[in-house]
Short mmCIF file of C-alpha atoms and ligand atoms in Angstrom, two decimals:
data_model
loop_
_atom_site.label_atom_id
_atom_site.label_comp_id
_atom_site.label_asym_id
_atom_site.label_seq_id
_atom_site.Cartn_x
_atom_site.Cartn_y
_atom_site.Cartn_z
CA MET D 1 -18.41 -17.24 -21.89
CA HIS D 2 -17.80 -14.93 -18.94
CA PRO D 3 -21.25 -14.40 -17.53
CA THR D 4 -19.78 -12.57 -14.54
CA TYR D 5 -18.75 -9.56 -16.67
CA SER D 6 -21.97 -9.02 -18.58
CA ALA D 7 -23.22 -6.80 -15.98
CA LEU D 8 -20.27 -4.49 -16.16
CA THR D 9 -20.25 -1.09 -17.68
CA VAL D 10 -16.73 -0.01 -18.72
CA LEU D 11 -15.49 3.36 -20.16
CA ILE D 12 -12.30 3.60 -22.29
CA VAL D 13 -10.59 6.97 -22.34
CA ASP D 14 -7.80 7.25 -24.72
CA ASP D 15 -7.00 9.79 -27.46
CA SER D 16 -5.62 6.96 -29.66
CA ARG D 17 -8.33 5.29 -31.80
CA CYS D 18 -6.10 2.24 -32.12
CA ILE D 19 -5.85 1.72 -28.42
CA ARG D 20 -9.56 2.14 -27.98
CA ASP D 21 -10.18 -0.42 -30.77
CA VAL D 22 -7.94 -3.00 -29.23
CA LEU D 23 -9.37 -2.53 -25.77
CA ARG D 24 -12.91 -2.53 -27.00
CA GLU D 25 -12.42 -5.76 -28.83
CA MET D 26 -10.86 -7.46 -25.74
CA LEU D 27 -13.72 -6.29 -23.49
CA ARG D 28 -16.18 -7.46 -25.91
CA GLU D 29 -14.60 -10.89 -26.11
CA LEU D 30 -14.59 -11.06 -22.35
CA GLY D 31 -18.32 -10.51 -22.31
CA VAL D 32 -18.49 -7.00 -20.89
CA GLY D 33 -22.12 -5.75 -21.05
CA LEU D 34 -21.68 -2.12 -21.98
CA ILE D 35 -18.56 -0.45 -23.38
CA LEU D 36 -18.36 3.25 -23.64
CA GLU D 37 -15.57 5.32 -25.20
CA ALA D 38 -14.22 8.76 -25.11
CA HIS D 39 -11.25 10.41 -26.88
CA GLU D 40 -10.52 13.05 -24.13
CA GLY D 41 -11.27 13.91 -20.52
CA ALA D 42 -14.23 16.24 -20.87
CA GLN D 43 -15.98 13.73 -23.09
CA ALA D 44 -15.17 11.01 -20.49
CA ILE D 45 -16.87 12.83 -17.77
CA ALA D 46 -19.96 13.52 -19.93
CA ARG D 47 -20.08 9.71 -20.93
CA CYS D 48 -20.04 8.83 -17.16
CA ALA D 49 -22.87 11.27 -16.52
CA GLU D 50 -25.12 10.11 -19.40
CA SER D 51 -24.57 6.37 -19.14
CA PRO D 52 -27.79 4.36 -18.72
CA THR D 53 -26.13 2.15 -16.15
CA PRO D 54 -23.41 3.48 -13.57
CA VAL D 55 -19.89 3.04 -15.06
CA ASP D 56 -18.06 0.37 -13.09
CA LEU D 57 -14.71 0.72 -14.61
CA VAL D 58 -12.53 3.28 -16.39
CA PHE D 59 -9.41 2.56 -18.47
CA CYS D 60 -7.86 6.08 -18.56
CA ASP D 61 -4.91 7.22 -20.58
CA MET D 62 -2.68 9.39 -18.62
CA ALA D 63 -1.29 11.59 -21.53
CA MET D 64 -4.11 13.09 -23.47
CA PRO D 65 -4.70 16.61 -25.13
CA GLY D 66 -7.03 18.69 -23.11
CA LEU D 67 -7.64 17.44 -19.49
CA ASP D 68 -4.82 15.00 -18.70
CA GLY D 69 -5.51 11.69 -17.04
CA VAL D 70 -4.98 12.93 -13.59
CA GLN D 71 -7.44 15.87 -14.04
CA THR D 72 -9.89 13.49 -15.59
CA LEU D 73 -9.64 10.98 -12.67
CA ARG D 74 -9.84 13.80 -10.20
CA ALA D 75 -13.21 15.04 -11.72
CA MET D 76 -14.53 11.43 -11.71
CA ALA D 77 -13.55 10.92 -8.12
CA VAL D 78 -15.85 13.77 -7.11
CA ALA D 79 -18.79 12.60 -9.15
CA HIS D 80 -18.39 8.86 -8.81
CA PRO D 81 -16.25 7.87 -5.86
CA GLU D 82 -17.31 4.18 -6.19
CA ILE D 83 -15.80 3.81 -9.74
CA ALA D 84 -12.84 1.50 -10.30
CA VAL D 85 -9.98 2.90 -12.35
CA VAL D 86 -7.03 1.61 -14.51
CA PRO D 87 -4.53 4.44 -15.41
CA LEU D 88 -2.84 3.51 -18.78
CA SER D 89 0.47 4.80 -20.01
CA GLY D 90 2.96 4.20 -22.72
CA ARG D 91 5.64 5.86 -20.68
CA GLY D 92 6.57 3.31 -18.08
CA SER D 93 5.65 2.36 -14.65
CA ARG D 94 7.24 5.18 -12.73
CA LEU D 95 4.80 7.57 -14.01
CA LEU D 96 2.03 4.95 -13.62
CA ALA D 97 3.09 4.34 -9.94
CA SER D 98 2.83 8.14 -9.01
CA VAL D 99 -0.44 8.33 -10.79
CA THR D 100 -1.65 5.32 -8.93
CA ARG D 101 -0.75 6.82 -5.61
CA LEU D 102 -2.33 9.97 -6.48
CA ALA D 103 -5.61 8.42 -7.60
CA GLU D 104 -5.70 6.42 -4.30
CA GLN D 105 -5.04 9.53 -2.25
CA ILE D 106 -8.13 11.29 -3.84
CA GLY D 107 -10.05 8.10 -2.95
CA LEU D 108 -10.34 6.24 -6.21
CA ARG D 109 -10.19 2.48 -6.31
CA VAL D 110 -7.31 1.67 -8.53
CA VAL D 111 -7.48 -2.02 -9.70
CA ALA D 112 -4.40 -2.00 -11.78
CA ALA D 113 -2.07 0.34 -13.72
CA LEU D 114 -1.15 -0.88 -17.12
CA SER D 115 1.59 -0.11 -19.44
CA LYS D 116 0.84 -0.41 -23.06
CA PRO D 117 0.71 -2.84 -24.97
CA PHE D 118 -1.94 -5.03 -23.08
CA THR D 119 -2.59 -8.63 -23.37
CA MET D 120 -5.96 -10.38 -23.02
CA GLU D 121 -4.86 -11.94 -19.74
CA MET D 122 -4.04 -8.50 -18.27
CA ILE D 123 -7.44 -7.09 -19.13
CA GLU D 124 -9.17 -10.27 -17.84
CA GLN D 125 -7.27 -9.91 -14.63
CA VAL D 126 -8.57 -6.29 -14.32
CA LEU D 127 -12.17 -7.31 -14.72
CA ALA D 128 -11.80 -10.11 -12.21
CA ASP D 129 -10.27 -7.66 -9.76
CA THR D 130 -13.01 -5.03 -10.38
CA VAL D 131 -15.63 -7.54 -9.47
CA ARG D 132 -13.76 -9.10 -6.45
CA THR D 133 -12.97 -5.72 -4.76
CA ARG D 134 -16.35 -3.95 -5.49
CA GLY D 135 -17.81 -4.23 -2.00
CA GLU D 136 -14.71 -3.78 -0.05
CA HIS D 137 -13.67 -0.36 -1.27
CA LEU D 138 -16.87 1.58 -0.39
CA HIS D 139 -17.41 -0.58 2.69
CA GLY D 140 -13.98 0.28 4.22
CA LYS D 141 -13.59 3.75 2.76
CA PRO D 142 -13.48 6.23 5.43
CA ARG D 143 -13.90 9.91 5.41
CA ALA D 144 -11.25 12.02 7.01
CA MET D 145 -11.72 12.32 10.73
CA SER D 146 -11.55 15.71 12.45
CA ALA D 147 -8.71 16.50 14.79
CA GLU D 148 -11.16 16.51 17.74
CA ALA D 149 -12.49 13.07 16.96
CA ILE D 150 -8.92 11.77 16.92
CA ASP D 151 -8.09 13.25 20.16
CA ARG D 152 -11.25 11.66 21.65
CA ALA D 153 -10.27 8.41 20.19
CA ILE D 154 -6.89 8.58 21.82
CA ALA D 155 -8.34 9.73 25.15
CA GLU D 156 -10.95 7.03 25.10
CA ARG D 157 -8.39 4.25 24.20
CA ARG D 158 -10.08 3.45 20.98
CA VAL D 159 -6.74 3.38 19.07
CA GLU D 160 -6.16 -0.28 18.19
CA VAL D 161 -3.36 -1.96 16.26
CA TYR D 162 -3.68 -4.49 13.48
CA TYR D 163 -0.86 -6.74 12.43
CA GLN D 164 0.06 -7.88 9.08
CA PRO D 165 2.49 -10.84 8.63
CA LYS D 166 5.59 -10.62 6.64
CA ILE D 167 6.81 -13.77 4.93
CA SER D 168 10.46 -14.67 4.67
CA LEU D 169 11.10 -16.25 1.31
CA ALA D 170 14.26 -18.00 2.27
CA ASP D 171 12.49 -20.51 4.52
CA GLY D 172 8.80 -19.68 4.11
CA SER D 173 8.61 -18.62 7.72
CA ILE D 174 6.86 -15.70 9.23
CA ALA D 175 9.46 -13.02 9.56
CA GLY D 176 7.50 -10.71 11.70
CA VAL D 177 4.45 -8.36 11.63
CA GLU D 178 3.90 -4.75 10.69
CA ALA D 179 1.80 -2.78 13.24
CA LEU D 180 -0.87 -0.70 11.58
CA ALA D 181 -3.01 1.67 13.43
CA ARG D 182 -6.80 1.56 13.47
CA ILE D 183 -9.42 3.58 15.26
CA ARG D 184 -12.51 1.87 16.67
CA ASP D 185 -15.75 3.75 16.25
CA THR D 186 -18.85 2.84 18.01
CA GLU D 187 -20.94 3.44 14.89
CA VAL D 188 -19.00 2.73 11.85
CA GLY D 189 -16.61 0.06 13.40
CA ILE D 190 -12.90 -0.02 12.43
CA ILE D 191 -11.47 3.06 10.62
CA ASP D 192 -8.41 2.84 8.46
CA PRO D 193 -5.38 5.07 8.83
CA SER D 194 -6.11 6.81 5.61
CA ALA D 195 -8.82 8.78 7.61
CA PHE D 196 -6.68 9.93 10.40
CA ILE D 197 -2.90 9.71 9.92
CA GLU D 198 -2.62 12.75 7.64
CA VAL D 199 -4.92 14.68 9.80
CA ALA D 200 -3.02 13.84 12.96
CA GLU D 201 0.25 14.65 11.24
CA GLN D 202 -0.76 18.32 10.94
CA ASP D 203 -0.10 18.82 14.52
CA PRO D 204 3.13 17.35 16.06
CA GLU D 205 1.69 16.85 19.43
CA ARG D 206 -1.27 14.91 18.11
CA ILE D 207 0.76 12.59 15.79
CA GLU D 208 3.20 12.12 18.63
CA ARG D 209 0.47 10.93 20.97
CA LEU D 210 -0.95 8.69 18.42
CA THR D 211 2.41 7.22 17.50
CA MET D 212 3.33 6.58 21.08
CA GLU D 213 0.02 4.74 21.55
CA VAL D 214 0.63 2.46 18.63
CA ILE D 215 4.27 1.94 19.76
CA ARG D 216 3.38 1.13 23.36
CA GLN D 217 0.57 -1.31 22.36
CA SER D 218 2.54 -3.11 19.68
CA ILE D 219 5.65 -3.53 21.71
CA GLU D 220 3.64 -4.71 24.71
CA GLN D 221 1.92 -7.08 22.40
CA THR D 222 5.08 -8.48 20.91
CA GLY D 223 6.44 -9.01 24.41
CA PHE D 224 3.30 -10.86 25.30
CA TRP D 225 3.63 -13.09 22.32
CA ARG D 226 7.29 -13.70 23.14
CA ARG D 227 6.38 -14.88 26.59
CA SER D 228 3.75 -17.23 25.13
CA GLY D 229 6.29 -18.83 22.94
CA LEU D 230 5.53 -16.79 19.78
CA GLY D 231 8.81 -15.12 18.78
CA LEU D 232 7.83 -12.44 16.28
CA LYS D 233 9.49 -9.21 15.29
CA VAL D 234 7.54 -6.09 14.99
CA ALA D 235 7.81 -3.17 12.51
CA ILE D 236 6.23 0.28 13.48
CA ASN D 237 5.44 3.07 11.27
CA LEU D 238 7.09 6.46 12.46
CA SER D 239 5.89 9.75 11.12
CA THR D 240 8.75 12.13 10.74
CA GLN D 241 6.44 14.66 12.24
CA ALA D 242 6.43 12.83 15.57
CA ILE D 243 10.18 13.26 15.66
CA HIS D 244 10.54 16.47 17.70
CA GLY D 245 11.10 17.13 21.33
CA VAL D 246 11.20 13.83 22.95
CA ASP D 247 14.17 11.62 22.60
CA LEU D 248 12.35 8.70 20.77
CA PRO D 249 15.15 6.21 20.77
CA ASP D 250 15.53 6.53 24.45
CA ALA D 251 11.71 6.50 25.20
CA ILE D 252 11.08 3.53 22.94
CA SER D 253 14.12 1.56 24.29
CA ALA D 254 12.51 1.96 27.79
CA ILE D 255 9.24 0.55 26.63
CA VAL D 256 11.05 -2.42 24.73
CA SER D 257 13.00 -3.45 27.78
CA GLY D 258 9.91 -3.04 29.94
CA ALA D 259 8.22 -5.50 27.64
CA GLY D 260 11.07 -8.02 28.13
CA LEU D 261 12.33 -7.54 24.55
CA SER D 262 15.54 -6.38 22.93
CA ASN D 263 15.68 -3.49 20.60
CA ASP D 264 16.66 -5.72 17.60
CA CYS D 265 13.09 -7.18 17.72
CA VAL D 266 11.68 -3.76 16.68
CA THR D 267 12.04 -2.01 13.28
CA MET D 268 11.01 1.56 12.78
CA GLU D 269 9.64 2.32 9.29
CA ILE D 270 10.02 5.70 7.79
CA THR D 271 8.71 6.87 4.48
CA GLU D 272 11.39 7.42 1.83
CA SER D 273 10.12 10.83 0.80
CA ARG D 274 10.11 12.16 4.45
CA VAL D 275 13.66 11.02 5.42
CA ILE D 276 15.72 13.45 3.71
CA HIS D 277 15.64 17.04 4.46
CA ARG D 278 15.55 17.41 8.23
CA PRO D 279 18.87 17.12 10.12
CA ASP D 280 17.00 16.21 13.31
CA VAL D 281 15.30 13.28 11.45
CA LEU D 282 18.77 12.06 10.37
CA ASP D 283 19.99 12.48 13.91
CA THR D 284 17.10 10.40 15.36
CA ILE D 285 17.23 7.62 12.83
CA THR D 286 20.96 7.25 13.43
CA ARG D 287 20.52 6.93 17.03
CA PHE D 288 17.80 4.33 16.58
CA ARG D 289 20.37 2.30 14.73
CA LEU D 290 22.94 2.90 17.33
CA ARG D 291 20.65 1.38 19.93
CA ASP D 292 20.16 -1.56 17.70
CA PHE D 293 16.63 -0.97 16.34
CA GLY D 294 15.92 -2.02 12.71
CA LEU D 295 15.27 0.81 10.32
CA ALA D 296 13.18 0.51 7.08
CA ILE D 297 12.78 2.73 4.27
CA ASP D 298 9.05 2.55 3.55
CA ASP D 299 7.29 3.18 0.21
CA PHE D 300 10.65 2.95 -1.65
CA GLY D 301 10.31 4.26 -5.15
CA THR D 302 7.74 6.96 -4.45
CA GLY D 303 10.20 9.60 -3.10
CA GLU D 304 12.49 11.78 -5.11
CA SER D 305 15.44 11.01 -2.92
CA GLY D 306 17.10 8.79 -5.48
CA LEU D 307 19.72 6.24 -4.72
CA GLN D 308 22.41 8.65 -3.85
CA ARG D 309 20.94 9.62 -0.61
CA LEU D 310 20.58 5.98 0.62
CA LYS D 311 24.20 5.29 0.69
CA GLY D 312 24.97 7.43 3.78
CA LEU D 313 21.96 6.35 5.83
CA PRO D 314 21.85 3.48 8.29
CA PHE D 315 18.92 1.58 6.98
CA THR D 316 18.69 -2.22 7.45
CA GLU D 317 15.57 -2.78 5.26
CA LEU D 318 14.15 -1.50 2.02
CA LYS D 319 10.36 -1.84 1.56
CA ILE D 320 9.41 -1.43 -2.13
CA ASP D 321 6.30 0.32 -2.61
CA ARG D 322 3.40 -1.76 -3.95
CA GLY D 323 3.05 0.55 -6.98
CA PHE D 324 6.16 -1.47 -8.36
CA VAL D 325 4.98 -4.79 -6.98
CA ALA D 326 1.43 -5.24 -7.98
CA GLY D 327 1.28 -6.62 -11.55
CA VAL D 328 5.08 -7.02 -11.97
CA ALA D 329 4.64 -10.36 -13.57
CA ASN D 330 2.91 -8.49 -16.53
CA ASP D 331 5.03 -5.36 -16.52
CA ALA D 332 8.59 -5.18 -17.83
CA ASP D 333 9.27 -1.74 -16.49
CA ALA D 334 8.00 -2.55 -12.98
CA ARG D 335 10.33 -5.67 -13.18
CA ALA D 336 13.24 -3.53 -14.13
CA ILE D 337 12.75 -1.15 -11.18
CA LEU D 338 12.30 -4.09 -8.90
CA GLU D 339 15.50 -5.79 -10.02
CA THR D 340 17.44 -2.55 -9.63
CA SER D 341 15.93 -1.93 -6.18
CA LEU D 342 16.73 -5.44 -5.09
CA GLU D 343 20.30 -5.09 -6.35
CA LEU D 344 20.73 -1.85 -4.64
CA GLY D 345 19.33 -2.94 -1.43
CA HIS D 346 21.43 -6.06 -1.26
CA ARG D 347 24.52 -4.16 -2.16
CA LEU D 348 23.91 -1.87 0.76
CA ASP D 349 23.38 -4.86 2.92
CA MET D 350 19.60 -4.33 3.45
CA ARG D 351 16.80 -6.79 3.53
CA VAL D 352 14.36 -6.16 0.76
CA VAL D 353 10.74 -6.41 1.33
CA ALA D 354 7.91 -6.31 -1.34
CA GLU D 355 4.62 -4.75 -0.27
CA GLY D 356 1.31 -5.28 -1.76
CA VAL D 357 1.72 -8.87 -3.17
CA GLU D 358 -1.75 -9.81 -4.14
CA ARG D 359 -1.24 -12.41 -6.89
CA LYS D 360 0.63 -15.54 -7.13
CA ARG D 361 2.32 -14.76 -10.40
CA ASP D 362 3.80 -11.63 -8.98
CA TRP D 363 4.87 -13.61 -5.84
CA ARG D 364 6.69 -16.04 -8.22
CA VAL D 365 8.59 -13.25 -9.91
CA LEU D 366 9.62 -11.85 -6.50
CA GLU D 367 10.99 -15.39 -5.49
CA ASP D 368 12.87 -15.54 -8.86
CA LEU D 369 14.44 -12.26 -8.20
CA GLY D 370 15.69 -13.06 -4.75
CA CYS D 371 13.50 -10.86 -2.69
CA ASP D 372 13.83 -11.51 0.99
CA GLU D 373 10.37 -10.92 2.42
CA ILE D 374 6.80 -10.50 1.15
CA GLN D 375 3.95 -8.72 2.64
CA GLY D 376 0.51 -8.50 0.96
CA TYR D 377 -3.04 -9.75 0.83
CA LEU D 378 -2.04 -13.06 -0.85
CA ALA D 379 -0.30 -14.22 2.34
CA ALA D 380 -2.36 -12.29 4.92
CA ARG D 381 -4.37 -9.18 5.48
CA PRO D 382 -3.77 -7.05 8.53
CA MET D 383 -5.55 -8.70 11.48
CA PRO D 384 -6.37 -8.00 15.11
CA ALA D 385 -3.70 -9.29 17.59
CA GLN D 386 -5.91 -12.08 18.77
CA ALA D 387 -5.91 -13.57 15.26
CA ILE D 388 -2.13 -13.78 15.01
CA PRO D 389 -1.47 -16.95 17.01
CA ASP D 390 -3.98 -18.86 14.84
CA PHE D 391 -2.56 -17.44 11.73
CA VAL D 392 0.92 -18.44 12.73
CA GLY D 393 -0.21 -21.88 13.92
CA ALA D 394 -2.01 -22.60 10.48
CA TRP D 395 0.53 -20.97 8.32
CA ASN D 396 2.39 -23.02 5.67
CA ILE D 397 4.00 -21.62 2.66
CA ALA D 398 2.89 -24.44 0.47
CA SER D 399 -0.61 -23.16 0.75
CA VAL D 400 0.43 -20.17 -1.34
CA SER D 401 1.42 -22.50 -4.09
CA ALA D 402 -1.89 -24.19 -3.99
CA LEU D 403 -3.76 -20.91 -4.61
CA PRO D 404 -5.08 -20.18 -8.13
CA THR D 405 -2.87 -17.78 -10.12
P1 LIG K 1 2.20 1.40 4.77
O1 LIG K 1 3.15 1.59 5.91
O2 LIG K 1 2.68 1.29 3.38
O3 LIG K 1 1.34 -0.02 5.13
C1 LIG K 1 1.06 -0.92 4.29
C2 LIG K 1 -0.39 -0.73 3.72
O4 LIG K 1 -0.62 -1.51 2.75
C3 LIG K 1 -1.42 -1.09 4.91
O5 LIG K 1 -2.57 -0.37 4.72
C4 LIG K 1 -1.81 -2.52 4.37
O6 LIG K 1 -3.09 -2.92 4.72
C5 LIG K 1 -1.79 -2.30 2.87
N1 LIG K 1 -1.55 -3.52 2.25
C6 LIG K 1 -0.79 -4.58 2.57
N2 LIG K 1 -0.71 -5.64 1.63
C7 LIG K 1 -1.62 -5.15 0.73
C8 LIG K 1 -1.97 -5.77 -0.56
O7 LIG K 1 -1.73 -6.85 -0.96
N3 LIG K 1 -2.79 -5.02 -1.35
C9 LIG K 1 -3.17 -3.72 -1.02
N4 LIG K 1 -4.02 -3.08 -1.83
N5 LIG K 1 -2.82 -3.13 0.08
C10 LIG K 1 -2.03 -3.82 0.96
P2 LIG K 1 -3.20 0.48 5.94
O8 LIG K 1 -3.13 -0.38 7.22
O9 LIG K 1 -4.46 1.00 5.50
O10 LIG K 1 -2.24 1.74 6.21
C11 LIG K 1 -2.01 2.56 5.28
C12 LIG K 1 -0.85 3.53 5.63
O11 LIG K 1 -1.08 4.35 6.83
C13 LIG K 1 0.47 2.73 5.96
O12 LIG K 1 0.97 2.45 4.79
C14 LIG K 1 1.11 3.78 6.75
O13 LIG K 1 1.85 4.72 5.92
C15 LIG K 1 0.08 4.57 7.53
N6 LIG K 1 0.07 4.08 8.84
C16 LIG K 1 -0.70 3.03 9.40
N7 LIG K 1 -0.48 2.90 10.69
C17 LIG K 1 0.32 3.93 11.03
C18 LIG K 1 0.92 4.40 12.36
O14 LIG K 1 0.81 3.75 13.30
N8 LIG K 1 1.73 5.50 12.21
C19 LIG K 1 1.95 6.21 11.11
N9 LIG K 1 2.70 7.28 11.13
N10 LIG K 1 1.45 5.71 9.84
C20 LIG K 1 0.59 4.68 9.95
CA1 LIG K 2 4.90 0.73 6.64
CA1 LIG K 3 4.68 1.03 2.66
#
């Protein structure tokens, strides 16, 4: 019935026999070739090692006696970096979102995070995504760069900026682009930020140089687009580590006016968990706002700041982390968090942007809930600057409705 899944080897790790039975039956019905089971972490690691064919996919319960889910995934990451994982939990999507993030940080390919109970549809989607994303993960997965290699890349002008379009749901137009740093390597090609941002952040001077490079390029590019008739806004990621010494709002204003733009074309994105504790960060973001820059809270939902904090801060945009967006159509908890975030954002007069929209059914939920903007692979992946004019020219929101669910 599903010949594409007969080559898959899937491991189910859960201490509940009932959950294992349900999952096994579903996988069998979907035509999975080999199904392995373990009731706890150590056994799971052993099953992986003994399996006659490499395990492609692991469904892993997060709360188990013995090794917990996170420890189990960590051990698997070391031995089998190519494996796809699906964290399972009966305890709601907040926990799942943070586990997902953690798993991604240790280099695992998380294809979904599922709250119990599961439906056949959810499991089939997981299998489809596992097959679809197989090549991409390893292909694009970089190892961390050294600080010296980053310095060389900056000096040799190999820092490049990719742009990912953001779609406005009100009228289907392209609201703007997010600038995302890349490093070009003569041997491996394009390197993703997961290989260099964190390393660069360990030294304030280094992350400042990298940040200024991205800021300069993306603002000049946006000015160039504007002059050629393409009025796009640009959003730029700002590490709080880069906020030191220089007066960023002043320095960036000068770049913006040099490019023939006004500050309200530029939004600075700052990660939620980083905003809070430093008075100089608060000072800087307030001055960005005074100078009419947009200000976005990035990765909303992953920090511990809570809603209290937001109220006194001058943000104009809330970007909901993709941990709460991906799969929302099948996840009542994620939906509740989304609804609450949207309501909060709107009450505080912010635009709300959903990140990581990969599926049409999630897109529909976001439309129904009144989300303002959508960013995700479904509409567009990040792309080099040269590709943007063609994308904008060809864009038609109706093409999203024509996609399969
Ligand atoms: P971010 O700011 O949350 O950026 C969004 C990331 O999500 C991008 O990854 C983008 O490619 C990815 N993404 C967008 N849509 C989807 C989707 O539908 N599915 C999935 N799975 N992913 C999606 P990217 O470009 O690898 O950047 C990763 C992170 O690196 C960024 O996360 C940001 O935190 C950081 N970063 C990138 N450029 C810069 C920079 O210039 N400065 C700083 N400080 N950080 C940067
Ligand atoms: Ca961002
Ligand atoms: Ca984000």
